[in-house]
JSON list of C-alpha atoms in Angstrom, two decimals:
[
{"chain": "J", "resi": 1, "resn": "GLY", "atom": "CA", "xyz": [12.85, 11.56, -6.78]},
{"chain": "J", "resi": 2, "resn": "GLU", "atom": "CA", "xyz": [10.45, 9.63, -4.61]},
{"chain": "J", "resi": 3, "resn": "ASN", "atom": "CA", "xyz": [11.83, 6.22, -3.80]},
{"chain": "J", "resi": 4, "resn": "VAL", "atom": "CA", "xyz": [11.69, 3.66, -1.00]},
{"chain": "J", "resi": 5, "resn": "GLU", "atom": "CA", "xyz": [14.14, 0.77, -0.99]},
{"chain": "J", "resi": 6, "resn": "GLN", "atom": "CA", "xyz": [13.35, -2.30, 1.15]},
{"chain": "J", "resi": 7, "resn": "HIS", "atom": "CA", "xyz": [15.65, -5.18, 2.13]},
{"chain": "J", "resi": 8, "resn": "PRO", "atom": "CA", "xyz": [15.77, -8.11, 2.20]},
{"chain": "J", "resi": 9, "resn": "SER", "atom": "CA", "xyz": [13.27, -9.30, -0.40]},
{"chain": "J", "resi": 10, "resn": "THR", "atom": "CA", "xyz": [12.95, -12.67, 1.37]},
{"chain": "J", "resi": 11, "resn": "LEU", "atom": "CA", "xyz": [13.68, -13.64, 4.96]},
{"chain": "J", "resi": 12, "resn": "SER", "atom": "CA", "xyz": [13.47, -17.05, 6.58]},
{"chain": "J", "resi": 13, "resn": "VAL", "atom": "CA", "xyz": [13.74, -17.48, 10.35]},
{"chain": "J", "resi": 14, "resn": "GLN", "atom": "CA", "xyz": [13.10, -20.18, 12.92]},
{"chain": "J", "resi": 15, "resn": "GLU", "atom": "CA", "xyz": [10.14, -19.81, 15.21]},
{"chain": "J", "resi": 16, "resn": "GLY", "atom": "CA", "xyz": [11.18, -17.79, 18.26]},
{"chain": "J", "resi": 17, "resn": "ASP", "atom": "CA", "xyz": [13.95, -15.92, 16.48]},
{"chain": "J", "resi": 18, "resn": "SER", "atom": "CA", "xyz": [13.86, -12.20, 15.66]},
{"chain": "J", "resi": 19, "resn": "ALA", "atom": "CA", "xyz": [13.32, -10.71, 12.21]},
{"chain": "J", "resi": 20, "resn": "VAL", "atom": "CA", "xyz": [14.49, -7.31, 10.99]},
{"chain": "J", "resi": 21, "resn": "ILE", "atom": "CA", "xyz": [13.43, -5.57, 7.78]},
{"chain": "J", "resi": 22, "resn": "LYS", "atom": "CA", "xyz": [15.07, -2.33, 6.67]},
{"chain": "J", "resi": 23, "resn": "CYS", "atom": "CA", "xyz": [13.93, 0.51, 4.43]},
{"chain": "J", "resi": 24, "resn": "THR", "atom": "CA", "xyz": [15.53, 3.68, 3.14]},
{"chain": "J", "resi": 25, "resn": "TYR", "atom": "CA", "xyz": [13.75, 6.67, 1.65]},
{"chain": "J", "resi": 26, "resn": "SER", "atom": "CA", "xyz": [14.88, 9.50, -0.57]},
{"chain": "J", "resi": 27, "resn": "ASP", "atom": "CA", "xyz": [12.96, 12.60, 0.53]},
{"chain": "J", "resi": 28, "resn": "SER", "atom": "CA", "xyz": [14.18, 14.23, 3.70]},
{"chain": "J", "resi": 29, "resn": "ALA", "atom": "CA", "xyz": [10.77, 15.93, 4.05]},
{"chain": "J", "resi": 30, "resn": "SER", "atom": "CA", "xyz": [8.98, 12.61, 4.64]},
{"chain": "J", "resi": 31, "resn": "ASN", "atom": "CA", "xyz": [7.39, 12.54, 8.09]},
{"chain": "J", "resi": 32, "resn": "TYR", "atom": "CA", "xyz": [5.21, 9.42, 8.29]},
{"chain": "J", "resi": 33, "resn": "PHE", "atom": "CA", "xyz": [6.29, 5.80, 7.90]},
{"chain": "J", "resi": 34, "resn": "PRO", "atom": "CA", "xyz": [3.72, 2.98, 8.10]},
{"chain": "J", "resi": 35, "resn": "TRP", "atom": "CA", "xyz": [4.30, -0.77, 7.89]},
{"chain": "J", "resi": 36, "resn": "TYR", "atom": "CA", "xyz": [1.78, -3.12, 6.32]},
{"chain": "J", "resi": 37, "resn": "LYS", "atom": "CA", "xyz": [1.40, -6.89, 6.54]},
{"chain": "J", "resi": 38, "resn": "GLN", "atom": "CA", "xyz": [-0.15, -8.79, 3.66]},
{"chain": "J", "resi": 39, "resn": "GLU", "atom": "CA", "xyz": [-1.12, -12.43, 4.00]},
{"chain": "J", "resi": 40, "resn": "LEU", "atom": "CA", "xyz": [-1.46, -14.52, 0.87]},
{"chain": "J", "resi": 41, "resn": "GLY", "atom": "CA", "xyz": [-4.47, -13.43, -1.16]},
{"chain": "J", "resi": 42, "resn": "LYS", "atom": "CA", "xyz": [-5.47, -10.76, 1.34]},
{"chain": "J", "resi": 43, "resn": "ARG", "atom": "CA", "xyz": [-5.40, -7.00, 1.57]},
{"chain": "J", "resi": 44, "resn": "PRO", "atom": "CA", "xyz": [-2.45, -5.10, 3.09]},
{"chain": "J", "resi": 45, "resn": "GLN", "atom": "CA", "xyz": [-3.17, -4.24, 6.70]},
{"chain": "J", "resi": 46, "resn": "LEU", "atom": "CA", "xyz": [-1.45, -1.65, 8.85]},
{"chain": "J", "resi": 47, "resn": "ILE", "atom": "CA", "xyz": [0.53, -3.19, 11.72]},
{"chain": "J", "resi": 48, "resn": "ILE", "atom": "CA", "xyz": [2.47, -0.21, 13.06]},
{"chain": "J", "resi": 49, "resn": "ASP", "atom": "CA", "xyz": [3.46, 3.30, 12.03]},
{"chain": "J", "resi": 50, "resn": "ILE", "atom": "CA", "xyz": [5.86, 5.99, 13.19]},
{"chain": "J", "resi": 51, "resn": "ARG", "atom": "CA", "xyz": [6.04, 9.72, 12.73]},
{"chain": "J", "resi": 52, "resn": "SER", "atom": "CA", "xyz": [9.20, 11.76, 12.41]},
{"chain": "J", "resi": 53, "resn": "ASN", "atom": "CA", "xyz": [9.05, 13.27, 15.87]},
{"chain": "J", "resi": 54, "resn": "VAL", "atom": "CA", "xyz": [9.62, 9.81, 17.39]},
{"chain": "J", "resi": 55, "resn": "GLY", "atom": "CA", "xyz": [12.69, 7.59, 17.14]},
{"chain": "J", "resi": 56, "resn": "GLU", "atom": "CA", "xyz": [11.14, 4.30, 18.20]},
{"chain": "J", "resi": 57, "resn": "LYS", "atom": "CA", "xyz": [7.69, 2.80, 18.73]},
{"chain": "J", "resi": 58, "resn": "LYS", "atom": "CA", "xyz": [6.72, -0.59, 20.14]},
{"chain": "J", "resi": 59, "resn": "ASP", "atom": "CA", "xyz": [3.56, -2.64, 20.09]},
{"chain": "J", "resi": 60, "resn": "GLN", "atom": "CA", "xyz": [3.95, -5.99, 21.84]},
{"chain": "J", "resi": 61, "resn": "ARG", "atom": "CA", "xyz": [6.34, -8.08, 19.68]},
{"chain": "J", "resi": 62, "resn": "ILE", "atom": "CA", "xyz": [6.65, -5.45, 16.97]},
{"chain": "J", "resi": 63, "resn": "ALA", "atom": "CA", "xyz": [8.83, -2.35, 17.02]},
{"chain": "J", "resi": 64, "resn": "VAL", "atom": "CA", "xyz": [9.83, 0.25, 14.48]},
{"chain": "J", "resi": 65, "resn": "THR", "atom": "CA", "xyz": [12.88, 2.51, 14.62]},
{"chain": "J", "resi": 66, "resn": "LEU", "atom": "CA", "xyz": [13.51, 5.65, 12.61]},
{"chain": "J", "resi": 67, "resn": "ASN", "atom": "CA", "xyz": [16.79, 7.41, 11.83]},
{"chain": "J", "resi": 68, "resn": "LYS", "atom": "CA", "xyz": [15.91, 10.64, 10.07]},
{"chain": "J", "resi": 69, "resn": "THR", "atom": "CA", "xyz": [19.52, 11.70, 9.59]},
{"chain": "J", "resi": 70, "resn": "ALA", "atom": "CA", "xyz": [20.34, 8.52, 7.69]},
{"chain": "J", "resi": 71, "resn": "LYS", "atom": "CA", "xyz": [16.85, 8.38, 6.12]},
{"chain": "J", "resi": 72, "resn": "HIS", "atom": "CA", "xyz": [16.16, 4.82, 7.09]},
{"chain": "J", "resi": 73, "resn": "PHE", "atom": "CA", "xyz": [13.67, 2.96, 9.25]},
{"chain": "J", "resi": 74, "resn": "SER", "atom": "CA", "xyz": [13.35, -0.65, 10.34]},
{"chain": "J", "resi": 75, "resn": "LEU", "atom": "CA", "xyz": [10.76, -3.16, 11.49]},
{"chain": "J", "resi": 76, "resn": "HIS", "atom": "CA", "xyz": [11.70, -5.54, 14.28]},
{"chain": "J", "resi": 77, "resn": "ILE", "atom": "CA", "xyz": [9.64, -8.62, 15.12]},
{"chain": "J", "resi": 78, "resn": "THR", "atom": "CA", "xyz": [10.69, -10.55, 18.22]},
{"chain": "J", "resi": 79, "resn": "GLU", "atom": "CA", "xyz": [9.73, -14.10, 19.22]},
{"chain": "J", "resi": 80, "resn": "THR", "atom": "CA", "xyz": [8.45, -14.83, 15.74]},
{"chain": "J", "resi": 81, "resn": "GLN", "atom": "CA", "xyz": [5.54, -17.23, 15.26]},
{"chain": "J", "resi": 82, "resn": "PRO", "atom": "CA", "xyz": [4.36, -19.13, 12.16]},
{"chain": "J", "resi": 83, "resn": "GLU", "atom": "CA", "xyz": [1.41, -16.73, 11.85]},
{"chain": "J", "resi": 84, "resn": "ASP", "atom": "CA", "xyz": [3.90, -13.91, 11.30]},
{"chain": "J", "resi": 85, "resn": "SER", "atom": "CA", "xyz": [4.63, -15.45, 7.87]},
{"chain": "J", "resi": 86, "resn": "ALA", "atom": "CA", "xyz": [3.48, -12.91, 5.28]},
{"chain": "J", "resi": 87, "resn": "VAL", "atom": "CA", "xyz": [4.75, -10.16, 3.00]},
{"chain": "J", "resi": 88, "resn": "TYR", "atom": "CA", "xyz": [5.66, -6.94, 4.80]},
{"chain": "J", "resi": 89, "resn": "PHE", "atom": "CA", "xyz": [5.70, -3.54, 3.12]},
{"chain": "J", "resi": 90, "resn": "CYS", "atom": "CA", "xyz": [7.22, -0.33, 4.38]},
{"chain": "J", "resi": 91, "resn": "ALA", "atom": "CA", "xyz": [6.09, 3.05, 3.05]},
{"chain": "J", "resi": 92, "resn": "ALA", "atom": "CA", "xyz": [7.03, 6.70, 3.31]},
{"chain": "J", "resi": 93, "resn": "TYR", "atom": "CA", "xyz": [4.63, 9.62, 3.08]},
{"chain": "J", "resi": 94, "resn": "TYR", "atom": "CA", "xyz": [5.72, 12.34, 0.67]},
{"chain": "J", "resi": 95, "resn": "ASN", "atom": "CA", "xyz": [4.23, 15.70, 1.53]},
{"chain": "J", "resi": 96, "resn": "GLN", "atom": "CA", "xyz": [4.65, 16.91, -2.03]},
{"chain": "J", "resi": 97, "resn": "GLY", "atom": "CA", "xyz": [1.63, 15.33, -3.66]},
{"chain": "J", "resi": 98, "resn": "GLY", "atom": "CA", "xyz": [0.31, 13.89, -0.43]},
{"chain": "J", "resi": 99, "resn": "LYS", "atom": "CA", "xyz": [0.92, 10.24, -1.18]},
{"chain": "J", "resi": 100, "resn": "LEU", "atom": "CA", "xyz": [2.52, 7.08, 0.18]},
{"chain": "J", "resi": 101, "resn": "ILE", "atom": "CA", "xyz": [5.37, 5.43, -1.70]},
{"chain": "J", "resi": 102, "resn": "PHE", "atom": "CA", "xyz": [5.82, 1.74, -0.90]},
{"chain": "J", "resi": 103, "resn": "GLY", "atom": "CA", "xyz": [8.88, -0.44, -0.74]},
{"chain": "J", "resi": 104, "resn": "GLN", "atom": "CA", "xyz": [9.09, -3.61, -2.83]},
{"chain": "J", "resi": 105, "resn": "GLY", "atom": "CA", "xyz": [8.09, -5.91, 0.02]},
{"chain": "J", "resi": 106, "resn": "THR", "atom": "CA", "xyz": [9.76, -8.60, 2.15]},
{"chain": "J", "resi": 107, "resn": "GLU", "atom": "CA", "xyz": [8.43, -12.15, 2.18]},
{"chain": "J", "resi": 108, "resn": "LEU", "atom": "CA", "xyz": [8.92, -13.44, 5.72]},
{"chain": "J", "resi": 109, "resn": "SER", "atom": "CA", "xyz": [8.76, -17.15, 6.38]},
{"chain": "J", "resi": 110, "resn": "VAL", "atom": "CA", "xyz": [8.75, -18.41, 9.98]},
{"chain": "J", "resi": 111, "resn": "LYS", "atom": "CA", "xyz": [9.54, -22.12, 10.20]},
{"chain": "J", "resi": 112, "resn": "PRO", "atom": "CA", "xyz": [8.14, -24.12, 13.13]},
{"chain": "G", "resi": 1, "resn": "ASN", "atom": "CA", "xyz": [-19.25, -1.37, 8.47]},
{"chain": "G", "resi": 2, "resn": "ALA", "atom": "CA", "xyz": [-17.66, -2.57, 5.22]},
{"chain": "G", "resi": 3, "resn": "GLY", "atom": "CA", "xyz": [-14.68, -0.14, 5.02]},
{"chain": "G", "resi": 4, "resn": "VAL", "atom": "CA", "xyz": [-13.41, -0.15, 1.42]},
{"chain": "G", "resi": 5, "resn": "THR", "atom": "CA", "xyz": [-15.39, -2.28, -1.06]},
{"chain": "G", "resi": 6, "resn": "GLN", "atom": "CA", "xyz": [-14.08, -3.19, -4.50]},
{"chain": "G", "resi": 7, "resn": "THR", "atom": "CA", "xyz": [-15.97, -4.78, -7.37]},
{"chain": "G", "resi": 8, "resn": "PRO", "atom": "CA", "xyz": [-15.49, -7.08, -9.14]},
{"chain": "G", "resi": 9, "resn": "LYS", "atom": "CA", "xyz": [-13.18, -9.42, -7.22]},
{"chain": "G", "resi": 10, "resn": "PHE", "atom": "CA", "xyz": [-12.02, -11.25, -10.35]},
{"chain": "G", "resi": 11, "resn": "GLN", "atom": "CA", "xyz": [-12.13, -10.41, -14.05]},
{"chain": "G", "resi": 12, "resn": "VAL", "atom": "CA", "xyz": [-10.72, -11.84, -17.25]},
{"chain": "G", "resi": 13, "resn": "LEU", "atom": "CA", "xyz": [-10.54, -9.59, -20.30]},
{"chain": "G", "resi": 14, "resn": "LYS", "atom": "CA", "xyz": [-9.34, -9.90, -23.83]},
{"chain": "G", "resi": 15, "resn": "THR", "atom": "CA", "xyz": [-6.74, -7.48, -25.20]},
{"chain": "G", "resi": 16, "resn": "GLY", "atom": "CA", "xyz": [-8.42, -4.29, -26.35]},
{"chain": "G", "resi": 17, "resn": "GLN", "atom": "CA", "xyz": [-11.51, -4.62, -24.18]},
{"chain": "G", "resi": 18, "resn": "SER", "atom": "CA", "xyz": [-12.41, -1.91, -21.72]},
{"chain": "G", "resi": 19, "resn": "MET", "atom": "CA", "xyz": [-13.68, -2.11, -18.18]},
{"chain": "G", "resi": 20, "resn": "THR", "atom": "CA", "xyz": [-14.20, -0.08, -15.03]},
{"chain": "G", "resi": 21, "resn": "LEU", "atom": "CA", "xyz": [-13.12, -1.15, -11.56]},
{"chain": "G", "resi": 22, "resn": "GLN", "atom": "CA", "xyz": [-15.36, 0.20, -8.82]},
{"chain": "G", "resi": 23, "resn": "CYS", "atom": "CA", "xyz": [-14.38, 1.31, -5.32]},
{"chain": "G", "resi": 24, "resn": "ALA", "atom": "CA", "xyz": [-16.51, 2.69, -2.52]},
{"chain": "G", "resi": 25, "resn": "GLN", "atom": "CA", "xyz": [-15.70, 3.59, 1.09]},
{"chain": "G", "resi": 26, "resn": "ASP", "atom": "CA", "xyz": [-18.05, 4.19, 4.00]},
{"chain": "G", "resi": 27, "resn": "MET", "atom": "CA", "xyz": [-15.59, 5.83, 6.41]},
{"chain": "G", "resi": 28, "resn": "ASN", "atom": "CA", "xyz": [-16.25, 9.42, 5.28]},
{"chain": "G", "resi": 29, "resn": "HIS", "atom": "CA", "xyz": [-12.67, 9.66, 4.07]},
{"chain": "G", "resi": 30, "resn": "ASN", "atom": "CA", "xyz": [-11.60, 12.49, 1.80]},
{"chain": "G", "resi": 31, "resn": "SER", "atom": "CA", "xyz": [-8.68, 10.82, 0.02]},
{"chain": "G", "resi": 32, "resn": "MET", "atom": "CA", "xyz": [-8.81, 7.74, -2.20]},
{"chain": "G", "resi": 33, "resn": "TYR", "atom": "CA", "xyz": [-6.13, 5.84, -4.11]},
{"chain": "G", "resi": 34, "resn": "TRP", "atom": "CA", "xyz": [-5.67, 3.18, -6.77]},
{"chain": "G", "resi": 35, "resn": "TYR", "atom": "CA", "xyz": [-2.64, 0.86, -6.69]},
{"chain": "G", "resi": 36, "resn": "ARG", "atom": "CA", "xyz": [-1.50, -2.07, -8.72]},
{"chain": "G", "resi": 37, "resn": "GLN", "atom": "CA", "xyz": [0.48, -4.95, -7.23]},
{"chain": "G", "resi": 38, "resn": "ASP", "atom": "CA", "xyz": [2.82, -7.08, -9.28]},
{"chain": "G", "resi": 39, "resn": "PRO", "atom": "CA", "xyz": [5.23, -9.75, -7.98]},
{"chain": "G", "resi": 40, "resn": "GLY", "atom": "CA", "xyz": [8.42, -8.17, -6.64]},
{"chain": "G", "resi": 41, "resn": "MET", "atom": "CA", "xyz": [7.20, -4.64, -7.40]},
{"chain": "G", "resi": 42, "resn": "GLY", "atom": "CA", "xyz": [5.34, -3.76, -4.25]},
{"chain": "G", "resi": 43, "resn": "LEU", "atom": "CA", "xyz": [2.34, -1.46, -4.46]},
{"chain": "G", "resi": 44, "resn": "ARG", "atom": "CA", "xyz": [2.58, 1.17, -7.17]},
{"chain": "G", "resi": 45, "resn": "LEU", "atom": "CA", "xyz": [0.29, 4.18, -7.17]},
{"chain": "G", "resi": 46, "resn": "ILE", "atom": "CA", "xyz": [-1.72, 4.62, -10.36]},
{"chain": "G", "resi": 47, "resn": "TYR", "atom": "CA", "xyz": [-3.94, 7.61, -9.54]},
{"chain": "G", "resi": 48, "resn": "TYR", "atom": "CA", "xyz": [-5.21, 9.26, -6.42]},
{"chain": "G", "resi": 49, "resn": "SER", "atom": "CA", "xyz": [-7.82, 11.77, -5.35]},
{"chain": "G", "resi": 50, "resn": "ALA", "atom": "CA", "xyz": [-6.81, 13.95, -2.42]},
{"chain": "G", "resi": 51, "resn": "SER", "atom": "CA", "xyz": [-10.36, 15.24, -2.06]},
{"chain": "G", "resi": 52, "resn": "GLU", "atom": "CA", "xyz": [-13.66, 15.12, -3.88]},
{"chain": "G", "resi": 53, "resn": "GLY", "atom": "CA", "xyz": [-13.34, 16.89, -7.21]},
{"chain": "G", "resi": 54, "resn": "THR", "atom": "CA", "xyz": [-9.59, 16.40, -7.63]},
{"chain": "G", "resi": 55, "resn": "THR", "atom": "CA", "xyz": [-7.51, 13.62, -9.18]},
{"chain": "G", "resi": 56, "resn": "ASP", "atom": "CA", "xyz": [-3.77, 13.32, -9.76]},
{"chain": "G", "resi": 57, "resn": "LYS", "atom": "CA", "xyz": [-1.40, 10.93, -11.48]},
{"chain": "G", "resi": 58, "resn": "GLY", "atom": "CA", "xyz": [0.72, 8.57, -9.47]},
{"chain": "G", "resi": 59, "resn": "GLU", "atom": "CA", "xyz": [3.77, 6.52, -10.48]},
{"chain": "G", "resi": 60, "resn": "VAL", "atom": "CA", "xyz": [2.20, 4.44, -13.27]},
{"chain": "G", "resi": 61, "resn": "PRO", "atom": "CA", "xyz": [-0.84, 6.27, -14.77]},
{"chain": "G", "resi": 62, "resn": "ASN", "atom": "CA", "xyz": [-0.41, 5.34, -18.44]},
{"chain": "G", "resi": 63, "resn": "GLY", "atom": "CA", "xyz": [-3.32, 3.31, -19.82]},
{"chain": "G", "resi": 64, "resn": "TYR", "atom": "CA", "xyz": [-5.70, 4.26, -17.02]},
{"chain": "G", "resi": 65, "resn": "ASN", "atom": "CA", "xyz": [-8.28, 6.91, -16.24]},
{"chain": "G", "resi": 66, "resn": "VAL", "atom": "CA", "xyz": [-10.12, 7.65, -13.02]},
{"chain": "G", "resi": 67, "resn": "SER", "atom": "CA", "xyz": [-13.30, 9.33, -11.87]},
{"chain": "G", "resi": 68, "resn": "ARG", "atom": "CA", "xyz": [-14.07, 10.58, -8.39]},
{"chain": "G", "resi": 69, "resn": "LEU", "atom": "CA", "xyz": [-17.82, 10.19, -8.67]},
{"chain": "G", "resi": 70, "resn": "ASN", "atom": "CA", "xyz": [-18.57, 11.57, -5.20]},
{"chain": "G", "resi": 71, "resn": "LYS", "atom": "CA", "xyz": [-16.95, 11.47, -1.79]},
{"chain": "G", "resi": 72, "resn": "ARG", "atom": "CA", "xyz": [-17.59, 7.73, -1.42]},
{"chain": "G", "resi": 73, "resn": "GLU", "atom": "CA", "xyz": [-16.71, 6.41, -4.87]},
{"chain": "G", "resi": 74, "resn": "PHE", "atom": "CA", "xyz": [-13.55, 6.35, -6.96]},
{"chain": "G", "resi": 75, "resn": "SER", "atom": "CA", "xyz": [-13.46, 4.31, -10.16]},
{"chain": "G", "resi": 76, "resn": "LEU", "atom": "CA", "xyz": [-10.55, 3.15, -12.34]},
{"chain": "G", "resi": 77, "resn": "ARG", "atom": "CA", "xyz": [-11.05, 2.63, -16.08]},
{"chain": "G", "resi": 78, "resn": "LEU", "atom": "CA", "xyz": [-8.98, 0.67, -18.55]},
{"chain": "G", "resi": 79, "resn": "GLU", "atom": "CA", "xyz": [-9.91, 1.98, -21.99]},
{"chain": "G", "resi": 80, "resn": "SER", "atom": "CA", "xyz": [-8.06, -0.62, -24.08]},
{"chain": "G", "resi": 81, "resn": "ALA", "atom": "CA", "xyz": [-6.71, -3.41, -21.91]},
{"chain": "G", "resi": 82, "resn": "ALA", "atom": "CA", "xyz": [-3.22, -4.78, -22.56]},
{"chain": "G", "resi": 83, "resn": "PRO", "atom": "CA", "xyz": [-1.57, -7.95, -21.17]},
{"chain": "G", "resi": 84, "resn": "SER", "atom": "CA", "xyz": [0.88, -5.71, -19.24]},
{"chain": "G", "resi": 85, "resn": "GLN", "atom": "CA", "xyz": [-2.08, -4.55, -17.17]},
{"chain": "G", "resi": 86, "resn": "THR", "atom": "CA", "xyz": [-2.61, -8.03, -15.74]},
{"chain": "G", "resi": 87, "resn": "SER", "atom": "CA", "xyz": [-2.28, -7.39, -12.03]},
{"chain": "G", "resi": 88, "resn": "VAL", "atom": "CA", "xyz": [-4.01, -7.18, -8.69]},
{"chain": "G", "resi": 89, "resn": "TYR", "atom": "CA", "xyz": [-5.60, -3.76, -8.21]},
{"chain": "G", "resi": 90, "resn": "PHE", "atom": "CA", "xyz": [-6.16, -2.30, -4.76]},
{"chain": "G", "resi": 91, "resn": "CYS", "atom": "CA", "xyz": [-8.22, 0.71, -3.81]},
{"chain": "G", "resi": 92, "resn": "ALA", "atom": "CA", "xyz": [-7.45, 2.51, -0.57]},
{"chain": "G", "resi": 93, "resn": "SER", "atom": "CA", "xyz": [-8.73, 5.49, 1.37]},
{"chain": "G", "resi": 94, "resn": "SER", "atom": "CA", "xyz": [-7.48, 7.77, 4.15]},
{"chain": "G", "resi": 95, "resn": "PRO", "atom": "CA", "xyz": [-9.01, 10.64, 6.15]},
{"chain": "G", "resi": 96, "resn": "GLY", "atom": "CA", "xyz": [-7.03, 13.18, 4.10]},
{"chain": "G", "resi": 97, "resn": "PRO", "atom": "CA", "xyz": [-6.44, 15.42, 2.41]},
{"chain": "G", "resi": 98, "resn": "TRP", "atom": "CA", "xyz": [-2.76, 16.09, 2.72]},
{"chain": "G", "resi": 99, "resn": "ASP", "atom": "CA", "xyz": [-2.46, 14.16, 5.94]},
{"chain": "G", "resi": 100, "resn": "ASN", "atom": "CA", "xyz": [-0.09, 11.51, 7.14]},
{"chain": "G", "resi": 101, "resn": "GLN", "atom": "CA", "xyz": [-2.69, 8.99, 8.26]},
{"chain": "G", "resi": 102, "resn": "PRO", "atom": "CA", "xyz": [-2.97, 5.26, 7.58]},
{"chain": "G", "resi": 103, "resn": "GLN", "atom": "CA", "xyz": [-4.55, 4.11, 4.39]},
{"chain": "G", "resi": 104, "resn": "HIS", "atom": "CA", "xyz": [-7.24, 1.44, 4.52]},
{"chain": "G", "resi": 105, "resn": "PHE", "atom": "CA", "xyz": [-7.29, -1.07, 1.67]},
{"chain": "G", "resi": 106, "resn": "GLY", "atom": "CA", "xyz": [-10.03, -2.98, -0.09]},
{"chain": "G", "resi": 107, "resn": "ASP", "atom": "CA", "xyz": [-9.79, -6.71, -0.84]},
{"chain": "G", "resi": 108, "resn": "GLY", "atom": "CA", "xyz": [-8.48, -6.15, -4.35]},
{"chain": "G", "resi": 109, "resn": "THR", "atom": "CA", "xyz": [-9.52, -6.98, -7.90]},
{"chain": "G", "resi": 110, "resn": "ARG", "atom": "CA", "xyz": [-7.59, -9.74, -9.66]},
{"chain": "G", "resi": 111, "resn": "LEU", "atom": "CA", "xyz": [-7.50, -8.82, -13.35]},
{"chain": "G", "resi": 112, "resn": "SER", "atom": "CA", "xyz": [-6.17, -11.05, -16.13]},
{"chain": "G", "resi": 113, "resn": "ILE", "atom": "CA", "xyz": [-5.84, -9.82, -19.69]},
{"chain": "G", "resi": 114, "resn": "LEU", "atom": "CA", "xyz": [-5.37, -12.41, -22.39]}
]
């Protein structure tokens, strides 16, 4: 079935450290994997996405890697800052039905 | 340029009451979605509309109905509200249909059912 597992559920790091969040998906036909950031009381906002023809994508301090064989993808945040504190969601696009399935979310806390 | 607009922002209902959550987008998107967000559960898809004139069930459709009124508007109706439907509801849209493009979210409706 359609399923996205996300780990860890909470993550606490010191300012300046790196943070890594991992997701696995169930459908080998998935070909699009976005990541969303949600600050407290706000809407989810897209921060980076990757398509299946690419193994890695970077945007300043944020990078995403994709391993299609293992069906997992990861978000990497380097040089974390307090404003990175938020809940992060991964998602996988399932062609059958044309919909995104989201992971359960990771609450990231960056301590000054 | 509002993007995705949801109304109301907050609502308190009594068990058994009905209400309709409204969503409108001004990005000329074809696809629209309704999610609910509960602590520790992520975003779960309730219903979606891949294009004007079509609607489909998502992961958790029971207790809800939807209407794709036109290309811009997609409403979610609770016919007989239950406490288990207390949640934050998000509407989203994407260029669609059947694409793998980012979804844009509204600000959400915080719904409490007593």
